Each structure stands twice: as structure tokens, then as C-alpha cells.
Amino acid sequence: MIKNIPGFLKLARAFDLFEEAAMVILTLCITVVACVGLLHVVVAVIRMALGAGLDPTSPALLQAIFGMFFTVLIALEFKHSILVMPDGQAHSMARMRSVLLIGMMATVRKFIVLDLNGVNVQEMAALSGAVLALGIVYWLVRGKVTPPLVDGSGGLLSASDAEH
């Protein structure tokens, strides 16, 4: 029915081209952000190792390092979510799972860099609730994953072997 509207297919193709161009531009921008972030992580770790020394007992140092790590990981996951190829329902579910993972990673990053001396109970409860809600929604939309079938010796079974 909608295909009968004059010019609809041309408009749909133009939007598809726009969407692909936007994805390429966003991918390039996120790649640059991830590369610069990775460079900052490497430089910071080298400076800490050579200058002050890496003290694994220093919470502030570990918070700074892991905060930088998570920033790069979030950028990489965001880039991955853009590169999900569209193919109907599976496309939207993969993108939703990716967005949920990015939300969880960002919230976990916030927990890592959080200074417990300067945080109030309401902020901690809100962050905890956000992680819990994101985790529950991710669990609900994760899709059914069937584990590989294993025989008694630890070897994998084929589907035909499992039926017998």
C-alpha cells in the first residue's frame, strides 16, 4: 500500500543513502575518538610507569587508569553498534543489545571513577538502580543462546549425533 504513494521509493532510497553516509561519518569520528583515547591511555600508563611508578595499591591511580580504559571500550562498543548491518528484526535487537551494553559500561565506568568520599546515598542508589534496570532489560532481550552439545569425554557433538 505504501509503495503506491508517488515518489515513496525514491524518497526511501535517498534516506537509505543518507543513513549510510551518516554511519560512515559517525564511524570515522568514533574511530578517531577511540584512537586518541587509546593514545592517551598508553601515554598515561607510560608516564605513570616511568615517573611516579605504578602503585597497584593506590585507588586514585587505578580509578584513573580504568576510567580511561572504559572510555576507550565504550567508544569501541559504540562504533560496533553503528556497524551492525540492517536485516530486519535481528538488526534492531542487535542494536538494542549494543545500546544496553554501552549504557551498562558507562554506568560501570561511573562506579569505577566515583570518589566514595564525595558521593551521597541518593546518587549511589540511582546508579545502582540504573545498572540493575539495564541488566534486567539486557537479560530480557538477549535472545535464546543454545550451548554446544558435549559428549561424556568433553568433545562436541554434532546435531545428528545428539539425536541418537
mmCIF file with all atom_site columns, N, CA and C in Angstrom, residues 112-144:
data_model
loop_
_atom_site.group_PDB
_atom_site.id
_atom_site.type_symbol
_atom_site.label_atom_id
_atom_site.label_alt_id
_atom_site.label_comp_id
_atom_site.label_asym_id
_atom_site.label_entity_id
_atom_site.label_seq_id
_atom_site.pdbx_PDB_ins_code
_atom_site.Cartn_x
_atom_site.Cartn_y
_atom_site.Cartn_z
_atom_site.occupancy
_atom_site.B_iso_or_equiv
_atom_site.pdbx_formal_charge
_atom_site.auth_seq_id
_atom_site.auth_comp_id
_atom_site.auth_asym_id
_atom_site.auth_atom_id
_atom_site.pdbx_PDB_model_num
ATOM 1  N N  . ILE A 1 112 ? 33.468 3.114   38.747 1.00 0.00 ? 112 ILE A N  1
ATOM 2  C CA . ILE A 1 112 ? 34.916 2.967   38.911 1.00 0.00 ? 112 ILE A CA 1
ATOM 3  C C  . ILE A 1 112 ? 35.578 4.288   39.256 1.00 0.00 ? 112 ILE A C  1
ATOM 4  N N  . VAL A 1 113 ? 35.175 5.358   38.585 1.00 0.00 ? 113 VAL A N  1
ATOM 5  C CA . VAL A 1 113 ? 35.830 6.648   38.816 1.00 0.00 ? 113 VAL A CA 1
ATOM 6  C C  . VAL A 1 113 ? 35.177 7.439   39.943 1.00 0.00 ? 113 VAL A C  1
ATOM 7  N N  . LEU A 1 114 ? 34.161 6.874   40.553 1.00 0.00 ? 114 LEU A N  1
ATOM 8  C CA . LEU A 1 114 ? 33.431 7.555   41.614 1.00 0.00 ? 114 LEU A CA 1
ATOM 9  C C  . LEU A 1 114 ? 34.298 7.691   42.859 1.00 0.00 ? 114 LEU A C  1
ATOM 10 N N  . ASP A 1 115 ? 34.344 8.893   43.388 1.00 0.00 ? 115 ASP A N  1
ATOM 11 C CA . ASP A 1 115 ? 35.044 9.138   44.651 1.00 0.00 ? 115 ASP A CA 1
ATOM 12 C C  . ASP A 1 115 ? 34.044 8.907   45.777 1.00 0.00 ? 115 ASP A C  1
ATOM 13 N N  . LEU A 1 116 ? 34.243 7.838   46.525 1.00 0.00 ? 116 LEU A N  1
ATOM 14 C CA . LEU A 1 116 ? 33.270 7.465   47.549 1.00 0.00 ? 116 LEU A CA 1
ATOM 15 C C  . LEU A 1 116 ? 33.170 8.486   48.678 1.00 0.00 ? 116 LEU A C  1
ATOM 16 N N  . ASN A 1 117 ? 34.175 9.326   48.827 1.00 0.00 ? 117 ASN A N  1
ATOM 17 C CA . ASN A 1 117 ? 34.115 10.355  49.865 1.00 0.00 ? 117 ASN A CA 1
ATOM 18 C C  . ASN A 1 117 ? 33.150 11.474  49.506 1.00 0.00 ? 117 ASN A C  1
ATOM 19 N N  . GLY A 1 118 ? 32.938 11.690  48.234 1.00 0.00 ? 118 GLY A N  1
ATOM 20 C CA . GLY A 1 118 ? 32.100 12.814  47.804 1.00 0.00 ? 118 GLY A CA 1
ATOM 21 C C  . GLY A 1 118 ? 30.763 12.395  47.231 1.00 0.00 ? 118 GLY A C  1
ATOM 22 N N  . VAL A 1 119 ? 30.328 11.171  47.462 1.00 0.00 ? 119 VAL A N  1
ATOM 23 C CA . VAL A 1 119 ? 29.070 10.706  46.890 1.00 0.00 ? 119 VAL A CA 1
ATOM 24 C C  . VAL A 1 119 ? 28.012 10.587  47.980 1.00 0.00 ? 119 VAL A C  1
ATOM 25 N N  . ASN A 1 120 ? 26.773 10.918  47.624 1.00 0.00 ? 120 ASN A N  1
ATOM 26 C CA . ASN A 1 120 ? 25.694 10.768  48.597 1.00 0.00 ? 120 ASN A CA 1
ATOM 27 C C  . ASN A 1 120 ? 24.915 9.481   48.309 1.00 0.00 ? 120 ASN A C  1
ATOM 28 N N  . VAL A 1 121 ? 24.080 9.114   49.227 1.00 0.00 ? 121 VAL A N  1
ATOM 29 C CA . VAL A 1 121 ? 23.338 7.855   49.146 1.00 0.00 ? 121 VAL A CA 1
ATOM 30 C C  . VAL A 1 121 ? 22.387 7.854   47.949 1.00 0.00 ? 121 VAL A C  1
ATOM 31 N N  . GLN A 1 122 ? 21.770 8.982   47.660 1.00 0.00 ? 122 GLN A N  1
ATOM 32 C CA . GLN A 1 122 ? 20.822 9.046   46.550 1.00 0.00 ? 122 GLN A CA 1
ATOM 33 C C  . GLN A 1 122 ? 21.512 8.782   45.217 1.00 0.00 ? 122 GLN A C  1
ATOM 34 N N  . GLU A 1 123 ? 22.701 9.349   45.027 1.00 0.00 ? 123 GLU A N  1
ATOM 35 C CA . GLU A 1 123 ? 23.433 9.135   43.779 1.00 0.00 ? 123 GLU A CA 1
ATOM 36 C C  . GLU A 1 123 ? 23.843 7.664   43.643 1.00 0.00 ? 123 GLU A C  1
ATOM 37 N N  . MET A 1 124 ? 24.304 7.071   44.716 1.00 0.00 ? 124 MET A N  1
ATOM 38 C CA . MET A 1 124 ? 24.694 5.659   44.688 1.00 0.00 ? 124 MET A CA 1
ATOM 39 C C  . MET A 1 124 ? 23.493 4.770   44.395 1.00 0.00 ? 124 MET A C  1
ATOM 40 N N  . ALA A 1 125 ? 22.349 5.080   45.007 1.00 0.00 ? 125 ALA A N  1
ATOM 41 C CA . ALA A 1 125 ? 21.133 4.302   44.762 1.00 0.00 ? 125 ALA A CA 1
ATOM 42 C C  . ALA A 1 125 ? 20.668 4.463   43.314 1.00 0.00 ? 125 ALA A C  1
ATOM 43 N N  . ALA A 1 126 ? 20.765 5.663   42.787 1.00 0.00 ? 126 ALA A N  1
ATOM 44 C CA . ALA A 1 126 ? 20.355 5.900   41.400 1.00 0.00 ? 126 ALA A CA 1
ATOM 45 C C  . ALA A 1 126 ? 21.243 5.132   40.426 1.00 0.00 ? 126 ALA A C  1
ATOM 46 N N  . LEU A 1 127 ? 22.547 5.168   40.640 1.00 0.00 ? 127 LEU A N  1
ATOM 47 C CA . LEU A 1 127 ? 23.460 4.424   39.771 1.00 0.00 ? 127 LEU A CA 1
ATOM 48 C C  . LEU A 1 127 ? 23.223 2.910   39.881 1.00 0.00 ? 127 LEU A C  1
ATOM 49 N N  . SER A 1 128 ? 23.008 2.443   41.084 1.00 0.00 ? 128 SER A N  1
ATOM 50 C CA . SER A 1 128 ? 22.740 1.012   41.288 1.00 0.00 ? 128 SER A CA 1
ATOM 51 C C  . SER A 1 128 ? 21.445 0.609   40.603 1.00 0.00 ? 128 SER A C  1
ATOM 52 N N  . GLY A 1 129 ? 20.427 1.426   40.723 1.00 0.00 ? 129 GLY A N  1
ATOM 53 C CA . GLY A 1 129 ? 19.156 1.152   40.052 1.00 0.00 ? 129 GLY A CA 1
ATOM 54 C C  . GLY A 1 129 ? 19.301 1.152   38.538 1.00 0.00 ? 129 GLY A C  1
ATOM 55 N N  . ALA A 1 130 ? 20.124 2.059   38.025 1.00 0.00 ? 130 ALA A N  1
ATOM 56 C CA . ALA A 1 130 ? 20.340 2.111   36.580 1.00 0.00 ? 130 ALA A CA 1
ATOM 57 C C  . ALA A 1 130 ? 21.016 0.840   36.084 1.00 0.00 ? 130 ALA A C  1
ATOM 58 N N  . VAL A 1 131 ? 22.040 0.392   36.794 1.00 0.00 ? 131 VAL A N  1
ATOM 59 C CA . VAL A 1 131 ? 22.729 -0.842  36.399 1.00 0.00 ? 131 VAL A CA 1
ATOM 60 C C  . VAL A 1 131 ? 21.774 -2.028  36.477 1.00 0.00 ? 131 VAL A C  1
ATOM 61 N N  . LEU A 1 132 ? 20.995 -2.093  37.537 1.00 0.00 ? 132 LEU A N  1
ATOM 62 C CA . LEU A 1 132 ? 20.040 -3.190  37.698 1.00 0.00 ? 132 LEU A CA 1
ATOM 63 C C  . LEU A 1 132 ? 18.996 -3.187  36.585 1.00 0.00 ? 132 LEU A C  1
ATOM 64 N N  . ALA A 1 133 ? 18.448 -2.016  36.285 1.00 0.00 ? 133 ALA A N  1
ATOM 65 C CA . ALA A 1 133 ? 17.436 -1.917  35.226 1.00 0.00 ? 133 ALA A CA 1
ATOM 66 C C  . ALA A 1 133 ? 18.024 -2.282  33.866 1.00 0.00 ? 133 ALA A C  1
ATOM 67 N N  . LEU A 1 134 ? 19.212 -1.771  33.555 1.00 0.00 ? 134 LEU A N  1
ATOM 68 C CA . LEU A 1 134 ? 19.849 -2.106  32.275 1.00 0.00 ? 134 LEU A CA 1
ATOM 69 C C  . LEU A 1 134 ? 20.147 -3.599  32.188 1.00 0.00 ? 134 LEU A C  1
ATOM 70 N N  . GLY A 1 135 ? 20.606 -4.169  33.295 1.00 0.00 ? 135 GLY A N  1
ATOM 71 C CA . GLY A 1 135 ? 20.894 -5.606  33.303 1.00 0.00 ? 135 GLY A CA 1
ATOM 72 C C  . GLY A 1 135 ? 19.647 -6.439  33.088 1.00 0.00 ? 135 GLY A C  1
ATOM 73 N N  . ILE A 1 136 ? 18.549 -6.063  33.719 1.00 0.00 ? 136 ILE A N  1
ATOM 74 C CA . ILE A 1 136 ? 17.298 -6.809  33.558 1.00 0.00 ? 136 ILE A CA 1
ATOM 75 C C  . ILE A 1 136 ? 16.797 -6.708  32.120 1.00 0.00 ? 136 ILE A C  1
ATOM 76 N N  . VAL A 1 137 ? 16.818 -5.515  31.556 1.00 0.00 ? 137 VAL A N  1
ATOM 77 C CA . VAL A 1 137 ? 16.367 -5.351  30.169 1.00 0.00 ? 137 VAL A CA 1
ATOM 78 C C  . VAL A 1 137 ? 17.280 -6.117  29.225 1.00 0.00 ? 137 VAL A C  1
ATOM 79 N N  . TYR A 1 138 ? 18.580 -6.070  29.449 1.00 0.00 ? 138 TYR A N  1
ATOM 80 C CA . TYR A 1 138 ? 19.502 -6.836  28.599 1.00 0.00 ? 138 TYR A CA 1
ATOM 81 C C  . TYR A 1 138 ? 19.206 -8.326  28.702 1.00 0.00 ? 138 TYR A C  1
ATOM 82 N N  . TRP A 1 139 ? 18.944 -8.810  29.900 1.00 0.00 ? 139 TRP A N  1
ATOM 83 C CA . TRP A 1 139 ? 18.624 -10.225 30.098 1.00 0.00 ? 139 TRP A CA 1
ATOM 84 C C  . TRP A 1 139 ? 17.345 -10.594 29.349 1.00 0.00 ? 139 TRP A C  1
ATOM 85 N N  . LEU A 1 140 ? 16.370 -9.687  29.338 1.00 0.00 ? 140 LEU A N  1
ATOM 86 C CA . LEU A 1 140 ? 15.102 -9.964  28.668 1.00 0.00 ? 140 LEU A CA 1
ATOM 87 C C  . LEU A 1 140 ? 15.233 -9.990  27.141 1.00 0.00 ? 140 LEU A C  1
ATOM 88 N N  . VAL A 1 141 ? 16.134 -9.178  26.584 1.00 0.00 ? 141 VAL A N  1
ATOM 89 C CA . VAL A 1 141 ? 16.246 -9.094  25.122 1.00 0.00 ? 141 VAL A CA 1
ATOM 90 C C  . VAL A 1 141 ? 17.460 -9.832  24.569 1.00 0.00 ? 141 VAL A C  1
ATOM 91 N N  . ARG A 1 142 ? 18.169 -10.567 25.395 1.00 0.00 ? 142 ARG A N  1
ATOM 92 C CA . ARG A 1 142 ? 19.419 -11.178 24.958 1.00 0.00 ? 142 ARG A CA 1
ATOM 93 C C  . ARG A 1 142 ? 19.225 -12.221 23.874 1.00 0.00 ? 142 ARG A C  1
ATOM 94 N N  . GLY A 1 143 ? 18.068 -12.810 23.750 1.00 0.00 ? 143 GLY A N  1
ATOM 95 C CA . GLY A 1 143 ? 17.847 -13.854 22.761 1.00 0.00 ? 143 GLY A CA 1
ATOM 96 C C  . GLY A 1 143 ? 18.237 -15.195 23.319 1.00 0.00 ? 143 GLY A C  1
ATOM 97 N N  . LYS A 1 144 ? 17.706 -16.207 22.706 1.00 0.00 ? 144 LYS A N  1
ATOM 98 C CA . LYS A 1 144 ? 17.996 -17.559 23.190 1.00 0.00 ? 144 LYS A CA 1
ATOM 99 C C  . LYS A 1 144 ? 19.322 -18.026 22.618 1.00 0.00 ? 144 LYS A C  1
#
